[in-house]
Tab-separated table of C-alpha atoms in Angstrom:
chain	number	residue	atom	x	y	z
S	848	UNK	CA	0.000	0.000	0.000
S	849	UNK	CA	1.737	3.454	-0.798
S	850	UNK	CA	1.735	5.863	1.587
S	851	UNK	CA	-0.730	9.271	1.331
S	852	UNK	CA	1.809	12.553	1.785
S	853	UNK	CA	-0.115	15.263	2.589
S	854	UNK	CA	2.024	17.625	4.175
S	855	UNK	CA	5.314	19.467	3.384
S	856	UNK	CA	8.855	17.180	3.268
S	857	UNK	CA	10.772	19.620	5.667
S	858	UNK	CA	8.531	19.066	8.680
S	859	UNK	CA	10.564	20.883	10.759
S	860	UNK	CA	9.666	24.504	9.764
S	861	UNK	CA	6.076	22.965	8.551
S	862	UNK	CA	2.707	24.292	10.219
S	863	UNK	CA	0.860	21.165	9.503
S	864	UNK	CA	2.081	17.826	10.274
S	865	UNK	CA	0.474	13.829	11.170
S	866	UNK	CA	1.451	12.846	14.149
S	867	UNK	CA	0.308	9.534	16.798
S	868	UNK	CA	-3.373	9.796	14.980
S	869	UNK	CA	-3.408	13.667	15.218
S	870	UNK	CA	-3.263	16.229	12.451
S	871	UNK	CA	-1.251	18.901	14.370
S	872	UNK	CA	-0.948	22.106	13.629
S	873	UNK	CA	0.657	25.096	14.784
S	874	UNK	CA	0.491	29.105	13.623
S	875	UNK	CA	3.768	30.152	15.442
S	876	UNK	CA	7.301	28.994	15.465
S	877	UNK	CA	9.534	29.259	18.863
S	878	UNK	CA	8.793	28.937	22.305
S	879	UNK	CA	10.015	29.215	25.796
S	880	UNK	CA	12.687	27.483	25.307
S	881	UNK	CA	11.690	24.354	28.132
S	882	UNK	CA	15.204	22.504	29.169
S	883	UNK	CA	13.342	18.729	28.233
S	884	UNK	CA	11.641	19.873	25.290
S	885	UNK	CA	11.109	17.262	22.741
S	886	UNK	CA	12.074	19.674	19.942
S	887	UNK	CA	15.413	20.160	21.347
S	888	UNK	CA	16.350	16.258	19.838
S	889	UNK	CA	16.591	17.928	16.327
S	890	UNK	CA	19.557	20.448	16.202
S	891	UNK	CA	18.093	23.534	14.203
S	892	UNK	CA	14.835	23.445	16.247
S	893	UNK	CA	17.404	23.216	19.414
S	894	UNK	CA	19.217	26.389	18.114
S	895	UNK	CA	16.091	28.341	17.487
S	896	UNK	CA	14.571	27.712	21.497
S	897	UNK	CA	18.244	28.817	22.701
S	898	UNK	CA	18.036	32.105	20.242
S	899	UNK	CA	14.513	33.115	21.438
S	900	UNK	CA	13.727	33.288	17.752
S	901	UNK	CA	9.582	33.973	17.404
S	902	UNK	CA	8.120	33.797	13.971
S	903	UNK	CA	4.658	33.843	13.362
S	904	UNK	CA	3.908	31.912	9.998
S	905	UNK	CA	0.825	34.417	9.483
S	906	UNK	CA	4.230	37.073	8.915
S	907	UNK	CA	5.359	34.713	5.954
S	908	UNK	CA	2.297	34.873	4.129
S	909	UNK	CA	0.899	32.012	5.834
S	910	UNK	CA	-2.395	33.017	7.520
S	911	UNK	CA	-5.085	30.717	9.982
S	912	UNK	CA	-7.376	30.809	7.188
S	913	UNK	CA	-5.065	29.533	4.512
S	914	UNK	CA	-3.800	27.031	6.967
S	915	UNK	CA	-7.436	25.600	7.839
S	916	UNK	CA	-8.234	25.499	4.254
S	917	UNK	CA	-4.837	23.112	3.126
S	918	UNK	CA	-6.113	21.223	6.604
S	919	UNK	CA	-9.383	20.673	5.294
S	920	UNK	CA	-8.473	19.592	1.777
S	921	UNK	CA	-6.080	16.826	3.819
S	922	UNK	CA	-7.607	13.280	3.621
S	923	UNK	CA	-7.067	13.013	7.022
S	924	UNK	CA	-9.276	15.765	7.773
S	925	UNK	CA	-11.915	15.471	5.272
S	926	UNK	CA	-12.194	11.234	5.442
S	927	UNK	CA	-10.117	10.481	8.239
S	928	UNK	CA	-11.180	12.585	10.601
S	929	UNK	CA	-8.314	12.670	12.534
S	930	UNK	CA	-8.507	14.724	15.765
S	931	UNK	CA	-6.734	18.148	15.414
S	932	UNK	CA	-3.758	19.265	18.017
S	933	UNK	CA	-2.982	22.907	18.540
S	934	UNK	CA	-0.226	23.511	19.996
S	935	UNK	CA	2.046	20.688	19.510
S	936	UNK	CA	5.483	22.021	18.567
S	937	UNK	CA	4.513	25.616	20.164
S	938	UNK	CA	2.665	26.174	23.747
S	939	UNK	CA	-0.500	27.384	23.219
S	940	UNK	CA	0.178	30.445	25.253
S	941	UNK	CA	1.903	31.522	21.983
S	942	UNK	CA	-1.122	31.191	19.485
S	943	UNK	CA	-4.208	32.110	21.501
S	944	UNK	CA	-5.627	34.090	19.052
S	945	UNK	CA	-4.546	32.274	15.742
S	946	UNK	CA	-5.848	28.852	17.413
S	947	UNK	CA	-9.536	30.525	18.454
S	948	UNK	CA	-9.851	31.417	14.083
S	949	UNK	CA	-9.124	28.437	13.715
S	950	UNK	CA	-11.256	26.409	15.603
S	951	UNK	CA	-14.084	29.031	14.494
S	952	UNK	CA	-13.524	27.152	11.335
S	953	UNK	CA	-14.094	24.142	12.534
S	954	UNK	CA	-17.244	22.097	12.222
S	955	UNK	CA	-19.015	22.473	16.037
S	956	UNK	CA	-18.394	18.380	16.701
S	957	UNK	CA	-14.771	18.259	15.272
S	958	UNK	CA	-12.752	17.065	17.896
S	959	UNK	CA	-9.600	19.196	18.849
S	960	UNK	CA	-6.732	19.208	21.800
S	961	UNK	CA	-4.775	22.268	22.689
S	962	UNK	CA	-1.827	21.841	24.665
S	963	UNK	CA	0.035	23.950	27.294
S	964	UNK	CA	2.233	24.309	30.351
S	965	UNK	CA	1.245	28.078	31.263
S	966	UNK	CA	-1.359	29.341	33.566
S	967	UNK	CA	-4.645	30.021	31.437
S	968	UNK	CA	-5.624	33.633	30.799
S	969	UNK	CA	-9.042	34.709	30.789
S	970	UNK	CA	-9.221	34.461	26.884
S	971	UNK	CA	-7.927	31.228	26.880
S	972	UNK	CA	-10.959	29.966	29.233
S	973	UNK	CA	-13.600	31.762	27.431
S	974	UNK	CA	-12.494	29.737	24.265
S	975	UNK	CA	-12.583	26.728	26.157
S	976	UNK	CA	-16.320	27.158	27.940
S	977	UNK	CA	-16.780	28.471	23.902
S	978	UNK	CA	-15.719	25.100	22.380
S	979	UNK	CA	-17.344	22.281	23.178
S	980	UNK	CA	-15.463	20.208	21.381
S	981	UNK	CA	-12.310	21.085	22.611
S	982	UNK	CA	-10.158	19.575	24.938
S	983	UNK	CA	-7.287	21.499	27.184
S	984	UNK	CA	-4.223	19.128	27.391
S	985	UNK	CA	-2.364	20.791	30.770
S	986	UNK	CA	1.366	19.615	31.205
S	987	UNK	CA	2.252	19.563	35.076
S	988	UNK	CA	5.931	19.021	36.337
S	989	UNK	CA	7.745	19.247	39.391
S	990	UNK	CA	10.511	21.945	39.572
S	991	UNK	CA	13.739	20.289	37.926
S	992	UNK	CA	17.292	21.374	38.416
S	993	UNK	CA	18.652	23.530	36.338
S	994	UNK	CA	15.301	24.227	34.674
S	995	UNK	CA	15.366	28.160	33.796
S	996	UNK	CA	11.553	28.506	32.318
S	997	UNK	CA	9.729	28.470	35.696
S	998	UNK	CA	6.133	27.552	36.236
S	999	UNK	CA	4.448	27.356	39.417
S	1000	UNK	CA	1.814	24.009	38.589
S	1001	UNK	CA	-0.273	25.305	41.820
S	1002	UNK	CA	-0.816	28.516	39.917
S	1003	UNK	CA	-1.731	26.091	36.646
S	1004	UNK	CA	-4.319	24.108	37.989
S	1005	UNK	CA	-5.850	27.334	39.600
S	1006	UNK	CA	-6.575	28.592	36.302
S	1007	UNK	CA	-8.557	25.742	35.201
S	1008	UNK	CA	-10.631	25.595	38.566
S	1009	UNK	CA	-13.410	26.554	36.881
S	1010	UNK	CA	-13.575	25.406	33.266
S	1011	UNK	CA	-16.142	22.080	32.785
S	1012	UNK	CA	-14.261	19.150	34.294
S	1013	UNK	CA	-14.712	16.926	30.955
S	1014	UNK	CA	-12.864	19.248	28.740
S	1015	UNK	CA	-9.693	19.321	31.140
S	1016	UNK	CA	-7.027	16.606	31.263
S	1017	UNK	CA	-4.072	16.897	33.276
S	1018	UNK	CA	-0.911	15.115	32.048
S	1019	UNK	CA	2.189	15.036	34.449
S	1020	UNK	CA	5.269	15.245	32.668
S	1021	UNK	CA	7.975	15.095	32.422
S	1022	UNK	CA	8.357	12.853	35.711
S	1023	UNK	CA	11.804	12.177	36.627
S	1024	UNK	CA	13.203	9.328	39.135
S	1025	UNK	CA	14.433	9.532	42.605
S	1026	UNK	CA	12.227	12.526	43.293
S	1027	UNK	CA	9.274	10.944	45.192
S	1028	UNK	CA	8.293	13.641	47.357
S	1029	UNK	CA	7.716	16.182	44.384
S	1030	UNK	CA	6.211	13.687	42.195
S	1031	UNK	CA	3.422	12.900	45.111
S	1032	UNK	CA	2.720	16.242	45.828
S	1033	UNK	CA	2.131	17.151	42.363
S	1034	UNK	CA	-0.824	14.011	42.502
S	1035	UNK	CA	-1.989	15.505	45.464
S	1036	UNK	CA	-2.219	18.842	44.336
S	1037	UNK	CA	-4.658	17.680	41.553
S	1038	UNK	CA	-8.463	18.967	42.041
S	1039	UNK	CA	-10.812	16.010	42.840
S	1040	UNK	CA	-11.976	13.904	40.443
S	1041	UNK	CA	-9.496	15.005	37.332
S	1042	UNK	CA	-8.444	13.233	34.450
S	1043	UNK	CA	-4.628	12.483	34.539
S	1044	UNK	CA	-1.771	10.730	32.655
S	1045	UNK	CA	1.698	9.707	34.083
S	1046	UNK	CA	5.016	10.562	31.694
S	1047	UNK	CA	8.742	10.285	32.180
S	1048	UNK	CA	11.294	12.901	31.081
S	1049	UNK	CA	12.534	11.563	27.566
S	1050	UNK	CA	16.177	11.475	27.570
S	1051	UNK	CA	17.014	10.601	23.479
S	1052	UNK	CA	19.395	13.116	22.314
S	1053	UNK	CA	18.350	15.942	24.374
S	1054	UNK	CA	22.411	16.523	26.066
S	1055	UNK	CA	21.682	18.935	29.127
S	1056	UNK	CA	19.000	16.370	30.441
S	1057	UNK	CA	21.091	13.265	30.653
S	1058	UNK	CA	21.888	13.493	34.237
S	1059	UNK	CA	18.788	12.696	35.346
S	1060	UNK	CA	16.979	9.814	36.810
S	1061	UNK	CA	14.785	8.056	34.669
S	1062	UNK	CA	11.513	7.533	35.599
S	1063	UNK	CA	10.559	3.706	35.471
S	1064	UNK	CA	7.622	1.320	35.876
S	1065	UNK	CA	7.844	1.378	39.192
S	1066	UNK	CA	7.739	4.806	39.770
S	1067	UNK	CA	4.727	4.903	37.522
S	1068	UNK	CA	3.179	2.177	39.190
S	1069	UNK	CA	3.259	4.568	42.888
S	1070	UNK	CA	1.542	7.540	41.008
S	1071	UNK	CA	-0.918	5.409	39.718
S	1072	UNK	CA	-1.848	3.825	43.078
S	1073	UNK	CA	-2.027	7.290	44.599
S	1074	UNK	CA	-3.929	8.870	41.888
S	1075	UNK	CA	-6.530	5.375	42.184
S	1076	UNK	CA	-7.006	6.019	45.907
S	1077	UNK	CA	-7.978	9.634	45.636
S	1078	UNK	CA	-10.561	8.559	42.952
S	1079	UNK	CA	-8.683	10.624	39.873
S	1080	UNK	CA	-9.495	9.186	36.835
S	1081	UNK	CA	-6.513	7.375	35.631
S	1082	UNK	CA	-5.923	7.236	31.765
């Protein structure tokens, strides 16, 4: 069977790409710049967090619209029906505004992620109570060593205190080992009855994160079990 291509070749610098059963798509390039980020395992993507380079594609000629429409002529969209993820490569916090065009685009039952590791602003939760269909992906992690891009996850889950429990799911990462006593208290600073997932710092060819522990079955196993007992709903 020969493979559909759909998207650009270089899809690195591409807005649009297919990703674990996701069409993903992002209206900004650059971000904060997180120590473990995934995009630091290719070298020019590595280079552009440590430059603080920001680049809206909508300044190349690239706008939300003319992304959604390449989207929806995608198989993937209009047969597939893939679920769309906003934010992948970029935080959300970046692309508030491109990402609500774009889901205005969107038929109302098409379903949708965004993704983030910042506190939500007031725009951000009006687009959420707005979009049914959308669900907020919230990255939590315990303070690492030597991380420089700060986030207090207290202040995090805060800001989604009030958004419809359903349309909020909580995914810890990235968990390191040998760091019990952080790891717990981030489980038991989760808001009753919350949707989580469990995720250990990736270590592939990412060089300044190599010293630390990894986080293994068994530490996974001790979240679970404490997530279980307070009733959270384990995914």
């Amino acid at each position: 069977m020969k493979r559909h291509k759909e998207f650009a070749i270089d899809w690195l610098f591409s807005p649009l790409r297919l990703f674990g059963g996701f069409i993903c798509v992002d209206f900004h390039l650059g971000c904060a710049g997180c120590l473990y980020c995934l995009n630091r395992r290719e070298g020019r993507l590595a280079e552009i967090l440590d430059r603080n380079v920001q680049i809206d594609y909508s300044s190349l000629g690239i706008g939300t619209k003319e992304i959604f429409t390449l989207v929806s002529s995608c198989w993937s969209f209009s047969q597939a029906k893939l679920p769309i993820r906003l934010g992948h490569s970029t935080d959300w916090r970046y692309q508030v505004e491109q990402t609500q065009e774009f889901l205005s685009f969107l038929p109302d039952d098409y379903p949708a992620v965004v993704l983030t590791r910042f506190p939500l602003s007031k725009e951000q939760c009006d687009s959420i109570r707005e979009n049914k269909n959308v669900l907020c992906h919230i990255s939590l992690a315990p303070p690492l060593s030597g991380e420089k891009v700060h986030v207090d996850y207290d202040e995090l889950i805060l800001s989604a205190a009030n958004l419809p429990r359903d349309q909020i799911f909580f995914m810890c990462r990235p968990l390191i080992g040998n760091n019990k006593v952080e790891n717990e208290r981030l489980i038991k600073s989760l808001p009753d009855g919350a949707a989580v997932g469990f995720h250990g710092l990736s270590l592939d060819n990412i060089a300044d994160v190599t010293t630390y522990a990894s986080f293994t079955a068994n530490d996974e196993r001790v979240l679970r079990d404490l997530a279980l007992q307070r009733s959270l709903r384990v995914y």
